[in-house]
Amino acid sequence: MQTPWIAPSILSADFARLGEEVDAVLKAGAQVIHFDVMDNHYVPNLTIGPPICEALRKYGVEAPIDVHLMVRPVDRIVPDFAAAGATFISFHPEATEHVDRTIELIREHGCKPGLVFNPATPLDYLDYTLEKLDMVLLMSVNPGFGGQKFIPSALRKLAEVRKRIDAIDRPVRLEIDGGVKVDNIQAIARAGADTFVAGSAIFGSKDYAKTIREMHVQIEAAKGPAK
Ligand code: DX5
Ligand code: ZN
């Protein structure tokens, strides 16, 4: 298990002040910035692309940027995100023709590949890919919007992926995305996640540092007995 990371999703940030918002969550204790890319095609919403990622790098953001691609096709946009300063690039296997080729493409461009599983997507895609990944991202909502409710079956799925990751000899982050809050993050950590995306829970709170601190306290508590 790797050190826990809180990954604020900038989908819920104030886009008119994006640089300041990113600085604020990093100063507040976040380890990585979650960057949601939606294309109004693979998902019914439209967000941000490589120029915004590049703008954050030019603004001075040095933290890892965790790009979550909710786009189809995937391969066309990978080199652009690599050039724009992405650290991780995760994609949905249903959205690409050749999953292995897309993983290789991300790696060739110097980024860390991740595979994303929708709530109803079985884990079979991991059978021949896990050894090549730096991240497995489990969706605990259907992709497309912030502020949705956590789908409880994600806990069972997390536990399954945790077992698979622990069985291989390389570090792979296990990330959860959707409906993560202070009051459910302990159960999520207990199920095996080590990277926690939170959009509305952080950017919707008044005090980012307090929220992130409380999340870390709950993650730490997950190491002890369940209450
Ligand atoms: C949903 C996105 C999430 C979203 C999470 O498609 O992938 O990253 O921003 O938002 P919350 O934490 O509000 O559920
Ligand atoms: Zn996301």
mmCIF file of C-alpha atoms and ligand atoms in Angstrom, residues 7-12 34-38 43 68 70 92 137 139-150 176-181 197-202, ligand 1:
data_model
loop_
_atom_site.group_PDB
_atom_site.id
_atom_site.type_symbol
_atom_site.label_atom_id
_atom_site.label_comp_id
_atom_site.label_asym_id
_atom_site.label_seq_id
_atom_site.Cartn_x
_atom_site.Cartn_y
_atom_site.Cartn_z
ATOM 1 C CA ALA A 7 -6.593 14.321 -5.265
ATOM 2 C CA PRO A 8 -8.951 17.317 -5.490
ATOM 3 C CA SER A 9 -10.951 17.259 -8.720
ATOM 4 C CA ILE A 10 -10.790 20.714 -10.279
ATOM 5 C CA LEU A 11 -14.151 20.041 -11.906
ATOM 6 C CA SER A 12 -15.661 21.647 -8.802
ATOM 7 C CA HIS A 34 -7.224 15.431 -10.521
ATOM 8 C CA PHE A 35 -7.997 16.804 -14.003
ATOM 9 C CA ASP A 36 -11.318 15.646 -15.499
ATOM 10 C CA VAL A 37 -11.491 15.736 -19.294
ATOM 11 C CA MET A 38 -14.983 15.290 -20.804
ATOM 12 C CA VAL A 43 -19.790 11.336 -21.452
ATOM 13 C CA HIS A 68 -8.726 11.417 -16.190
ATOM 14 C CA MET A 70 -13.491 10.644 -20.391
ATOM 15 C CA HIS A 92 -11.690 4.104 -19.977
ATOM 16 C CA LEU A 137 -9.048 4.105 -11.071
ATOM 17 C CA MET A 139 -15.418 5.030 -10.567
ATOM 18 C CA SER A 140 -17.835 5.148 -7.654
ATOM 19 C CA VAL A 141 -20.293 7.225 -9.724
ATOM 20 C CA ASN A 142 -21.149 7.118 -13.405
ATOM 21 C CA PRO A 143 -18.722 9.454 -15.150
ATOM 22 C CA GLY A 144 -19.803 12.874 -16.366
ATOM 23 C CA PHE A 145 -20.633 15.036 -13.392
ATOM 24 C CA GLY A 146 -19.366 16.093 -10.003
ATOM 25 C CA GLY A 147 -21.525 16.023 -6.892
ATOM 26 C CA GLN A 148 -23.089 12.566 -7.340
ATOM 27 C CA LYS A 149 -23.704 9.955 -4.674
ATOM 28 C CA PHE A 150 -21.149 7.216 -3.929
ATOM 29 C CA ILE A 176 -11.387 5.983 -6.188
ATOM 30 C CA ASP A 177 -13.414 8.704 -7.900
ATOM 31 C CA GLY A 178 -16.927 9.953 -7.156
ATOM 32 C CA GLY A 179 -18.911 10.876 -4.076
ATOM 33 C CA VAL A 180 -15.929 10.710 -1.713
ATOM 34 C CA LYS A 181 -16.594 12.670 1.500
ATOM 35 C CA VAL A 197 -10.436 11.966 -5.655
ATOM 36 C CA ALA A 198 -12.753 14.530 -4.088
ATOM 37 C CA GLY A 199 -14.306 17.405 -6.002
ATOM 38 C CA SER A 200 -17.392 18.860 -4.369
ATOM 39 C CA ALA A 201 -16.344 17.699 -0.875
ATOM 40 C CA ILE A 202 -13.218 19.866 -1.036
HETATM 41 C C1 DX5 B 1 -16.882 12.398 -12.521
HETATM 42 C C2 DX5 B 1 -15.443 12.843 -12.306
HETATM 43 C C3 DX5 B 1 -15.078 13.074 -10.897
HETATM 44 C C4 DX5 B 1 -15.846 14.163 -10.204
HETATM 45 C C5 DX5 B 1 -15.827 13.864 -8.738
HETATM 46 O O1 DX5 B 1 -17.036 11.989 -13.833
HETATM 47 O O2 DX5 B 1 -14.563 11.877 -12.826
HETATM 48 O O3 DX5 B 1 -13.688 13.276 -10.773
HETATM 49 O O4 DX5 B 1 -15.323 15.427 -10.408
HETATM 50 O O5 DX5 B 1 -16.634 14.798 -8.114
HETATM 51 P P1 DX5 B 1 -17.257 14.549 -6.672
HETATM 52 O O6 DX5 B 1 -16.104 14.345 -5.718
HETATM 53 O O7 DX5 B 1 -18.013 15.800 -6.400
HETATM 54 O O8 DX5 B 1 -18.123 13.328 -6.770
#
